[in-house]
């Protein structure tokens, strides 16, 4: 076989992909079932409001903080080894969470789940990049890997509902145990070991700086989404950015940096990382507002709102699976640009939804948005991995997943802040009906949920008028956020087209470079 002909994957690699899909399915499912278990958990353990938020959020905080570190660690000690260690730790922490006897114990267990979860994503993605060396097969494998997030999210309410119907709240955490056991049993047989043959020294200071860079930034943006823009949130983000500067300066001085900053000099890596971060920024922020719109404006129950969101999840899965076939015929940059451009009409439809009737527009618009963005994201992961040398695949995937977590946090915070600011402006002054007590007016001006609560305490005519005003204000805020999302998608479309214009052979050159790297690694 010539060097420029990458080996095609066989039955063992495809079976190994099914094994690697299990952790992504688990993480997608875990995000949903915990929200379902929150009421039962609250009754059993009696956490305060702040403690319940920490139980829910600390997992995501620590996953985001440790992704880059774990990706680099996998390059050094072996990605299969890190995956198996992480699977064992995840199963053990799941047991600890399931049988927690107090709030503090559950928070610690969730924190351990976050650290263990951070080992799973970069390990699985970097292993896929090494198992599937043919570019077309690798794109499809990554698309299958991504699809399991959506599938996990879709079956989460069903699995969680069945478990909570027949067992105690802790049963939702036990789902992670059999997945960990399966990985430990079949992983050593089906998954190859791969690592950087010359990793250099591990720098503890870089690890610490990477963690304290991401953690306060994610925390700050999540707090903005919850409480609005406050000094505490801004200080957290500013602290994280300060640590980021220190981290970058240290990487530039080290002979063996934890993060190879030369990756950002590769147009494919930078464009794909930006596309992944900002694409998720738009989707997550839109979903945050759409689900509130369905419940608080249109009056749907949580279950009904979830069911009306299913078409968007299905559309996202379809887009993810179709993108690799398109990339086999077109430059990946053009396919990414096409996906982001196709998502724009989805946000246009959402921006036309009214405060009284808008279910069809919102459902179709969200589905179109999900299809286009997820089609683009199916390729961003592949371009990120393909832009890095094989020995740095774990590091590249860790950075990519960190960008995804930041995009999720930023989307909720920014879209939520835009909608909140618009809502507050529309509800200020004489906008409210006359005769409303000051306490009810203050509650109504805070959030739409507050306006709904205040309206229930007022006479029917006044309450209905207040609710109509509040719903109109929230819908206007959602429209404004959608217009901001359109601007982001237009910029992402232009970035994808710019990547495609670099050279018609860019994708082939990246593939050839990686194939040579694989050949060198095989000789070692």
mmCIF file of N, CA, C and O in Angstrom, residues 161-243:
data_model
loop_
_atom_site.group_PDB
_atom_site.id
_atom_site.type_symbol
_atom_site.label_atom_id
_atom_site.label_comp_id
_atom_site.label_asym_id
_atom_site.label_seq_id
_atom_site.Cartn_x
_atom_site.Cartn_y
_atom_site.Cartn_z
ATOM 1 N N UNK A 161 -38.083 8.426 32.947
ATOM 2 C CA UNK A 161 -39.452 8.242 33.405
ATOM 3 C C UNK A 161 -39.715 6.828 33.893
ATOM 4 O O UNK A 161 -40.356 6.624 34.928
ATOM 5 N N UNK A 162 -39.199 5.824 33.156
ATOM 6 C CA UNK A 162 -39.385 4.431 33.565
ATOM 7 C C UNK A 162 -38.680 4.158 34.887
ATOM 8 O O UNK A 162 -39.248 3.528 35.802
ATOM 9 N N UNK A 163 -37.442 4.626 35.020
ATOM 10 C CA UNK A 163 -36.697 4.384 36.251
ATOM 11 C C UNK A 163 -37.360 5.048 37.452
ATOM 12 O O UNK A 163 -37.497 4.444 38.526
ATOM 13 N N UNK A 164 -37.773 6.309 37.280
ATOM 14 C CA UNK A 164 -38.382 7.027 38.398
ATOM 15 C C UNK A 164 -39.780 6.505 38.720
ATOM 16 O O UNK A 164 -40.255 6.670 39.850
ATOM 17 N N UNK A 165 -40.409 5.872 37.744
ATOM 18 C CA UNK A 165 -41.733 5.295 37.988
ATOM 19 C C UNK A 165 -41.634 4.062 38.884
ATOM 20 O O UNK A 165 -42.541 3.785 39.674
ATOM 21 N N UNK A 166 -40.531 3.314 38.768
ATOM 22 C CA UNK A 166 -40.426 2.034 39.466
ATOM 23 C C UNK A 166 -39.360 2.002 40.557
ATOM 24 O O UNK A 166 -39.366 1.082 41.384
ATOM 25 N N UNK A 167 -38.413 2.963 40.546
ATOM 26 C CA UNK A 167 -37.315 2.916 41.508
ATOM 27 C C UNK A 167 -37.133 4.278 42.159
ATOM 28 O O UNK A 167 -37.894 5.208 41.909
ATOM 29 N N UNK A 168 -36.091 4.397 42.986
ATOM 30 C CA UNK A 168 -35.833 5.652 43.693
ATOM 31 C C UNK A 168 -35.014 6.590 42.814
ATOM 32 O O UNK A 168 -34.522 6.218 41.752
ATOM 33 N N UNK A 169 -34.868 7.846 43.257
ATOM 34 C CA UNK A 169 -34.223 8.866 42.431
ATOM 35 C C UNK A 169 -32.808 8.485 42.032
ATOM 36 O O UNK A 169 -32.337 8.833 40.948
ATOM 37 N N UNK A 170 -32.087 7.761 42.888
ATOM 38 C CA UNK A 170 -30.700 7.415 42.585
ATOM 39 C C UNK A 170 -30.540 6.443 41.437
ATOM 40 O O UNK A 170 -29.439 6.291 40.887
ATOM 41 N N UNK A 171 -31.643 5.786 41.037
ATOM 42 C CA UNK A 171 -31.534 4.803 39.952
ATOM 43 C C UNK A 171 -31.109 5.435 38.638
ATOM 44 O O UNK A 171 -30.546 4.756 37.774
ATOM 45 N N UNK A 172 -31.363 6.749 38.460
ATOM 46 C CA UNK A 172 -30.987 7.382 37.190
ATOM 47 C C UNK A 172 -29.479 7.420 37.010
ATOM 48 O O UNK A 172 -28.984 7.498 35.883
ATOM 49 N N UNK A 173 -28.729 7.360 38.116
ATOM 50 C CA UNK A 173 -27.272 7.379 38.007
ATOM 51 C C UNK A 173 -26.697 6.003 37.685
ATOM 52 O O UNK A 173 -25.556 5.898 37.228
ATOM 53 N N UNK A 174 -27.460 4.948 37.943
ATOM 54 C CA UNK A 174 -26.939 3.591 37.755
ATOM 55 C C UNK A 174 -26.766 3.226 36.287
ATOM 56 O O UNK A 174 -26.134 2.222 35.976
ATOM 57 N N UNK A 175 -27.326 4.028 35.386
ATOM 58 C CA UNK A 175 -27.171 3.749 33.953
ATOM 59 C C UNK A 175 -25.692 3.748 33.564
ATOM 60 O O UNK A 175 -25.276 3.027 32.648
ATOM 61 N N UNK A 176 -24.880 4.548 34.269
ATOM 62 C CA UNK A 176 -23.456 4.625 33.936
ATOM 63 C C UNK A 176 -22.661 3.385 34.308
ATOM 64 O O UNK A 176 -21.567 3.165 33.774
ATOM 65 N N UNK A 177 -23.194 2.556 35.192
ATOM 66 C CA UNK A 177 -22.434 1.392 35.657
ATOM 67 C C UNK A 177 -22.284 0.334 34.570
ATOM 68 O O UNK A 177 -21.154 -0.095 34.277
ATOM 69 N N UNK A 178 -23.363 -0.145 33.926
ATOM 70 C CA UNK A 178 -23.163 -1.159 32.882
ATOM 71 C C UNK A 178 -22.348 -0.653 31.700
ATOM 72 O O UNK A 178 -21.606 -1.427 31.090
ATOM 73 N N UNK A 179 -22.472 0.636 31.378
ATOM 74 C CA UNK A 179 -21.664 1.185 30.282
ATOM 75 C C UNK A 179 -20.177 1.091 30.638
ATOM 76 O O UNK A 179 -19.349 0.685 29.813
ATOM 77 N N UNK A 180 -19.826 1.446 31.870
ATOM 78 C CA UNK A 180 -18.437 1.339 32.311
ATOM 79 C C UNK A 180 -17.940 -0.090 32.284
ATOM 80 O O UNK A 180 -16.805 -0.372 31.874
ATOM 81 N N UNK A 181 -18.791 -1.029 32.693
ATOM 82 C CA UNK A 181 -18.397 -2.439 32.707
ATOM 83 C C UNK A 181 -18.151 -2.949 31.282
ATOM 84 O O UNK A 181 -17.159 -3.649 31.010
ATOM 85 N N UNK A 182 -19.047 -2.586 30.349
ATOM 86 C CA UNK A 182 -18.876 -3.016 28.954
ATOM 87 C C UNK A 182 -17.563 -2.484 28.384
ATOM 88 O O UNK A 182 -16.811 -3.211 27.715
ATOM 89 N N UNK A 183 -17.262 -1.210 28.644
ATOM 90 C CA UNK A 183 -16.014 -0.628 28.149
ATOM 91 C C UNK A 183 -14.802 -1.358 28.720
ATOM 92 O O UNK A 183 -13.828 -1.633 28.008
ATOM 93 N N UNK A 184 -14.841 -1.684 29.993
ATOM 94 C CA UNK A 184 -13.707 -2.354 30.631
ATOM 95 C C UNK A 184 -13.511 -3.770 30.092
ATOM 96 O O UNK A 184 -12.383 -4.263 30.009
ATOM 97 N N UNK A 185 -14.617 -4.437 29.703
ATOM 98 C CA UNK A 185 -14.520 -5.819 29.235
ATOM 99 C C UNK A 185 -14.083 -5.888 27.771
ATOM 100 O O UNK A 185 -13.158 -6.646 27.420
ATOM 101 N N UNK A 186 -14.742 -5.118 26.901
ATOM 102 C CA UNK A 186 -14.472 -5.252 25.464
ATOM 103 C C UNK A 186 -13.464 -4.224 24.942
ATOM 104 O O UNK A 186 -12.900 -4.416 23.862
ATOM 105 N N UNK A 187 -13.225 -3.146 25.696
ATOM 106 C CA UNK A 187 -12.288 -2.131 25.240
ATOM 107 C C UNK A 187 -10.905 -2.658 24.930
ATOM 108 O O UNK A 187 -10.343 -2.388 23.854
ATOM 109 N N UNK A 188 -10.288 -3.428 25.841
ATOM 110 C CA UNK A 188 -8.935 -3.934 25.554
ATOM 111 C C UNK A 188 -8.874 -4.847 24.339
ATOM 112 O O UNK A 188 -7.804 -5.019 23.738
ATOM 113 N N UNK A 189 -9.996 -5.448 23.954
ATOM 114 C CA UNK A 189 -10.016 -6.378 22.819
ATOM 115 C C UNK A 189 -10.211 -5.646 21.499
ATOM 116 O O UNK A 189 -9.541 -5.941 20.501
ATOM 117 N N UNK A 190 -11.123 -4.665 21.484
ATOM 118 C CA UNK A 190 -11.519 -4.038 20.223
ATOM 119 C C UNK A 190 -10.828 -2.710 19.938
ATOM 120 O O UNK A 190 -10.776 -2.286 18.779
ATOM 121 N N UNK A 191 -10.332 -2.054 20.955
ATOM 122 C CA UNK A 191 -9.772 -0.715 20.767
ATOM 123 C C UNK A 191 -8.253 -0.751 20.760
ATOM 124 O O UNK A 191 -7.642 -1.380 21.633
ATOM 125 N N UNK A 192 -7.627 -0.080 19.801
ATOM 126 C CA UNK A 192 -6.157 -0.048 19.768
ATOM 127 C C UNK A 192 -5.619 0.966 20.776
ATOM 128 O O UNK A 192 -6.312 1.911 21.151
ATOM 129 N N UNK A 193 -4.396 0.767 21.191
ATOM 130 C CA UNK A 193 -3.732 1.766 22.028
ATOM 131 C C UNK A 193 -2.950 2.703 21.127
ATOM 132 O O UNK A 193 -2.320 2.270 20.148
ATOM 133 N N UNK A 194 -3.013 3.975 21.380
ATOM 134 C CA UNK A 194 -2.257 4.948 20.605
ATOM 135 C C UNK A 194 -1.900 6.110 21.510
ATOM 136 O O UNK A 194 -2.682 6.506 22.369
ATOM 137 N N UNK A 195 -0.688 6.639 21.302
ATOM 138 C CA UNK A 195 -0.199 7.738 22.132
ATOM 139 C C UNK A 195 0.864 8.494 21.362
ATOM 140 O O UNK A 195 1.308 8.061 20.284
ATOM 141 N N UNK A 196 1.268 9.610 21.893
ATOM 142 C CA UNK A 196 2.379 10.378 21.334
ATOM 143 C C UNK A 196 3.673 9.652 21.666
ATOM 144 O O UNK A 196 3.971 9.423 22.854
ATOM 145 N N UNK A 197 4.461 9.234 20.645
ATOM 146 C CA UNK A 197 5.700 8.503 20.945
ATOM 147 C C UNK A 197 6.749 9.354 21.651
ATOM 148 O O UNK A 197 7.656 8.818 22.283
ATOM 149 N N UNK A 198 6.657 10.677 21.556
ATOM 150 C CA UNK A 198 7.630 11.555 22.211
ATOM 151 C C UNK A 198 6.874 12.700 22.883
ATOM 152 O O UNK A 198 6.891 13.839 22.410
ATOM 153 N N UNK A 199 6.197 12.431 24.011
ATOM 154 C CA UNK A 199 5.306 13.435 24.590
ATOM 155 C C UNK A 199 6.005 14.571 25.314
ATOM 156 O O UNK A 199 5.415 15.626 25.524
ATOM 157 N N UNK A 200 7.257 14.394 25.711
ATOM 158 C CA UNK A 200 7.934 15.446 26.469
ATOM 159 C C UNK A 200 7.475 15.464 27.923
ATOM 160 O O UNK A 200 6.739 14.591 28.391
ATOM 161 N N UNK A 201 7.899 16.485 28.648
ATOM 162 C CA UNK A 201 7.578 16.592 30.076
ATOM 163 C C UNK A 201 6.151 17.105 30.285
ATOM 164 O O UNK A 201 5.656 17.933 29.540
ATOM 165 N N UNK A 202 5.517 16.590 31.335
ATOM 166 C CA UNK A 202 4.197 17.083 31.733
ATOM 167 C C UNK A 202 4.384 18.268 32.675
ATOM 168 O O UNK A 202 5.161 18.197 33.629
ATOM 169 N N UNK A 203 3.725 19.363 32.375
ATOM 170 C CA UNK A 203 3.898 20.596 33.143
ATOM 171 C C UNK A 203 2.704 20.807 34.072
ATOM 172 O O UNK A 203 1.620 21.200 33.610
ATOM 173 N N UNK A 204 2.846 20.558 35.381
ATOM 174 C CA UNK A 204 1.713 20.715 36.313
ATOM 175 C C UNK A 204 1.138 22.132 36.330
ATOM 176 O O UNK A 204 -0.068 22.312 36.494
ATOM 177 N N UNK A 205 2.012 23.140 36.167
ATOM 178 C CA UNK A 205 1.525 24.521 36.188
ATOM 179 C C UNK A 205 0.580 24.786 35.015
ATOM 180 O O UNK A 205 -0.431 25.489 35.164
ATOM 181 N N UNK A 206 0.876 24.216 33.854
ATOM 182 C CA UNK A 206 -0.013 24.389 32.697
ATOM 183 C C UNK A 206 -1.365 23.729 32.938
ATOM 184 O O UNK A 206 -2.412 24.269 32.565
ATOM 185 N N UNK A 207 -1.340 22.556 33.570
ATOM 186 C CA UNK A 207 -2.599 21.867 33.883
ATOM 187 C C UNK A 207 -3.449 22.736 34.805
ATOM 188 O O UNK A 207 -4.648 22.936 34.573
ATOM 189 N N UNK A 208 -2.815 23.263 35.860
ATOM 190 C CA UNK A 208 -3.556 24.099 36.811
ATOM 191 C C UNK A 208 -4.109 25.347 36.130
ATOM 192 O O UNK A 208 -5.268 25.738 36.345
ATOM 193 N N UNK A 209 -3.291 25.986 35.278
ATOM 194 C CA UNK A 209 -3.752 27.195 34.594
ATOM 195 C C UNK A 209 -4.897 26.910 33.625
ATOM 196 O O UNK A 209 -5.829 27.710 33.492
ATOM 197 N N UNK A 210 -4.857 25.759 32.960
ATOM 198 C CA UNK A 210 -5.935 25.427 32.030
ATOM 199 C C UNK A 210 -7.261 25.241 32.775
ATOM 200 O O UNK A 210 -8.325 25.631 32.283
ATOM 201 N N UNK A 211 -7.185 24.664 33.962
ATOM 202 C CA UNK A 211 -8.407 24.429 34.744
ATOM 203 C C UNK A 211 -8.979 25.748 35.251
ATOM 204 O O UNK A 211 -10.177 26.017 35.130
ATOM 205 N N UNK A 212 -8.110 26.593 35.833
ATOM 206 C CA UNK A 212 -8.606 27.855 36.396
ATOM 207 C C UNK A 212 -8.914 28.879 35.308
ATOM 208 O O UNK A 212 -9.490 29.929 35.600
ATOM 209 N N UNK A 213 -8.546 28.595 34.068
ATOM 210 C CA UNK A 213 -8.972 29.448 32.950
ATOM 211 C C UNK A 213 -10.417 29.158 32.573
ATOM 212 O O UNK A 213 -11.247 30.065 32.448
ATOM 213 N N UNK A 214 -10.735 27.883 32.396
ATOM 214 C CA UNK A 214 -12.054 27.500 31.887
ATOM 215 C C UNK A 214 -13.125 27.582 32.969
ATOM 216 O O UNK A 214 -14.234 28.066 32.724
ATOM 217 N N UNK A 215 -12.818 27.116 34.181
ATOM 218 C CA UNK A 215 -13.832 27.011 35.233
ATOM 219 C C UNK A 215 -14.515 28.348 35.542
ATOM 220 O O UNK A 215 -15.752 28.425 35.527
ATOM 221 N N UNK A 216 -13.783 29.431 35.826
ATOM 222 C CA UNK A 216 -14.490 30.683 36.136
ATOM 223 C C UNK A 216 -15.232 31.280 34.948
ATOM 224 O O UNK A 216 -16.255 31.945 35.136
ATOM 225 N N UNK A 217 -14.736 31.052 33.719
ATOM 226 C CA UNK A 217 -15.434 31.575 32.541
ATOM 227 C C UNK A 217 -16.790 30.888 32.381
ATOM 228 O O UNK A 217 -17.829 31.542 32.202
ATOM 229 N N UNK A 218 -16.797 29.540 32.451
ATOM 230 C CA UNK A 218 -18.055 28.808 32.333
ATOM 231 C C UNK A 218 -18.992 29.165 33.483
ATOM 232 O O UNK A 218 -20.190 29.394 33.287
ATOM 233 N N UNK A 219 -18.442 29.239 34.691
ATOM 234 C CA UNK A 219 -19.259 29.603 35.857
ATOM 235 C C UNK A 219 -19.867 30.992 35.674
ATOM 236 O O UNK A 219 -21.060 31.200 35.933
ATOM 237 N N UNK A 220 -19.056 31.955 35.234
ATOM 238 C CA UNK A 220 -19.540 33.321 35.067
ATOM 239 C C UNK A 220 -20.668 33.425 34.069
ATOM 240 O O UNK A 220 -21.692 34.085 34.333
ATOM 241 N N UNK A 221 -20.522 32.755 32.923
ATOM 242 C CA UNK A 221 -21.573 32.836 31.904
ATOM 243 C C UNK A 221 -22.842 32.104 32.336
ATOM 244 O O UNK A 221 -23.956 32.531 32.028
ATOM 245 N N UNK A 222 -22.695 30.997 33.040
ATOM 246 C CA UNK A 222 -23.880 30.302 33.537
ATOM 247 C C UNK A 222 -24.618 31.153 34.565
ATOM 248 O O UNK A 222 -25.848 31.181 34.601
ATOM 249 N N UNK A 223 -23.866 31.868 35.415
ATOM 250 C CA UNK A 223 -24.502 32.741 36.388
ATOM 251 C C UNK A 223 -25.209 33.908 35.704
ATOM 252 O O UNK A 223 -26.263 34.352 36.142
ATOM 253 N N UNK A 224 -24.627 34.411 34.614
ATOM 254 C CA UNK A 224 -25.297 35.481 33.854
ATOM 255 C C UNK A 224 -26.631 34.997 33.309
ATOM 256 O O UNK A 224 -27.630 35.732 33.313
ATOM 257 N N UNK A 225 -26.647 33.756 32.821
ATOM 258 C CA UNK A 225 -27.896 33.215 32.290
ATOM 259 C C UNK A 225 -28.937 33.070 33.385
ATOM 260 O O UNK A 225 -30.140 33.235 33.149
ATOM 261 N N UNK A 226 -28.491 32.773 34.591
ATOM 262 C CA UNK A 226 -29.420 32.526 35.690
ATOM 263 C C UNK A 226 -29.875 33.825 36.363
ATOM 264 O O UNK A 226 -31.056 34.010 36.648
ATOM 265 N N UNK A 227 -28.923 34.727 36.635
ATOM 266 C CA UNK A 227 -29.220 35.916 37.444
ATOM 267 C C UNK A 227 -29.065 37.233 36.703
ATOM 268 O O UNK A 227 -29.232 38.296 37.293
ATOM 269 N N UNK A 228 -28.682 37.181 35.411
ATOM 270 C CA UNK A 228 -28.411 38.411 34.693
ATOM 271 C C UNK A 228 -26.958 38.842 34.890
ATOM 272 O O UNK A 228 -26.175 38.199 35.587
ATOM 273 N N UNK A 229 -26.600 39.950 34.252
ATOM 274 C CA UNK A 229 -25.223 40.441 34.315
ATOM 275 C C UNK A 229 -25.008 41.144 35.657
ATOM 276 O O UNK A 229 -25.609 42.174 35.939
ATOM 277 N N UNK A 230 -24.146 40.551 36.469
ATOM 278 C CA UNK A 230 -23.828 41.109 37.780
ATOM 279 C C UNK A 230 -22.321 41.166 37.953
ATOM 280 O O UNK A 230 -21.568 40.529 37.216
ATOM 281 N N UNK A 231 -21.897 41.907 38.977
ATOM 282 C CA UNK A 231 -20.463 42.107 39.212
ATOM 283 C C UNK A 231 -19.758 40.777 39.439
ATOM 284 O O UNK A 231 -18.643 40.551 38.949
ATOM 285 N N UNK A 232 -20.388 39.887 40.206
ATOM 286 C CA UNK A 232 -19.761 38.597 40.505
ATOM 287 C C UNK A 232 -19.484 37.797 39.236
ATOM 288 O O UNK A 232 -18.411 37.208 39.077
ATOM 289 N N UNK A 233 -20.453 37.781 38.325
ATOM 290 C CA UNK A 233 -20.287 37.037 37.074
ATOM 291 C C UNK A 233 -19.191 37.655 36.217
ATOM 292 O O UNK A 233 -18.349 36.942 35.645
ATOM 293 N N UNK A 234 -19.186 38.977 36.122
ATOM 294 C CA UNK A 234 -18.166 39.657 35.315
ATOM 295 C C UNK A 234 -16.769 39.434 35.885
ATOM 296 O O UNK A 234 -15.802 39.242 35.132
ATOM 297 N N UNK A 235 -16.652 39.454 37.222
ATOM 298 C CA UNK A 235 -15.351 39.211 37.848
ATOM 299 C C UNK A 235 -14.858 37.794 37.564
ATOM 300 O O UNK A 235 -13.668 37.579 37.326
ATOM 301 N N UNK A 236 -15.784 36.825 37.579
ATOM 302 C CA UNK A 236 -15.393 35.445 37.288
ATOM 303 C C UNK A 236 -14.858 35.315 35.869
ATOM 304 O O UNK A 236 -13.811 34.697 35.633
ATOM 305 N N UNK A 237 -15.575 35.907 34.899
ATOM 306 C CA UNK A 237 -15.123 35.845 33.504
ATOM 307 C C UNK A 237 -13.787 36.568 33.344
ATOM 308 O O UNK A 237 -12.876 36.077 32.661
ATOM 309 N N UNK A 238 -13.657 37.745 33.971
ATOM 310 C CA UNK A 238 -12.402 38.501 33.875
ATOM 311 C C UNK A 238 -11.235 37.711 34.473
ATOM 312 O O UNK A 238 -10.127 37.701 33.921
ATOM 313 N N UNK A 239 -11.483 37.023 35.597
ATOM 314 C CA UNK A 239 -10.429 36.209 36.204
ATOM 315 C C UNK A 239 -10.007 35.085 35.267
ATOM 316 O O UNK A 239 -8.811 34.809 35.098
ATOM 317 N N UNK A 240 -10.997 34.434 34.638
ATOM 318 C CA UNK A 240 -10.674 33.372 33.697
ATOM 319 C C UNK A 240 -9.863 33.872 32.510
ATOM 320 O O UNK A 240 -8.899 33.221 32.078
ATOM 321 N N UNK A 241 -10.220 35.039 31.991
ATOM 322 C CA UNK A 241 -9.467 35.600 30.868
ATOM 323 C C UNK A 241 -8.046 35.969 31.287
ATOM 324 O O UNK A 241 -7.092 35.810 30.511
ATOM 325 N N UNK A 242 -7.895 36.443 32.526
ATOM 326 C CA UNK A 242 -6.546 36.745 33.027
ATOM 327 C C UNK A 242 -5.695 35.491 33.109
ATOM 328 O O UNK A 242 -4.511 35.496 32.721
ATOM 329 N N UNK A 243 -6.280 34.412 33.617
ATOM 330 C CA UNK A 243 -5.546 33.141 33.673
ATOM 331 C C UNK A 243 -5.244 32.628 32.260
ATOM 332 O O UNK A 243 -4.212 31.977 32.036
#
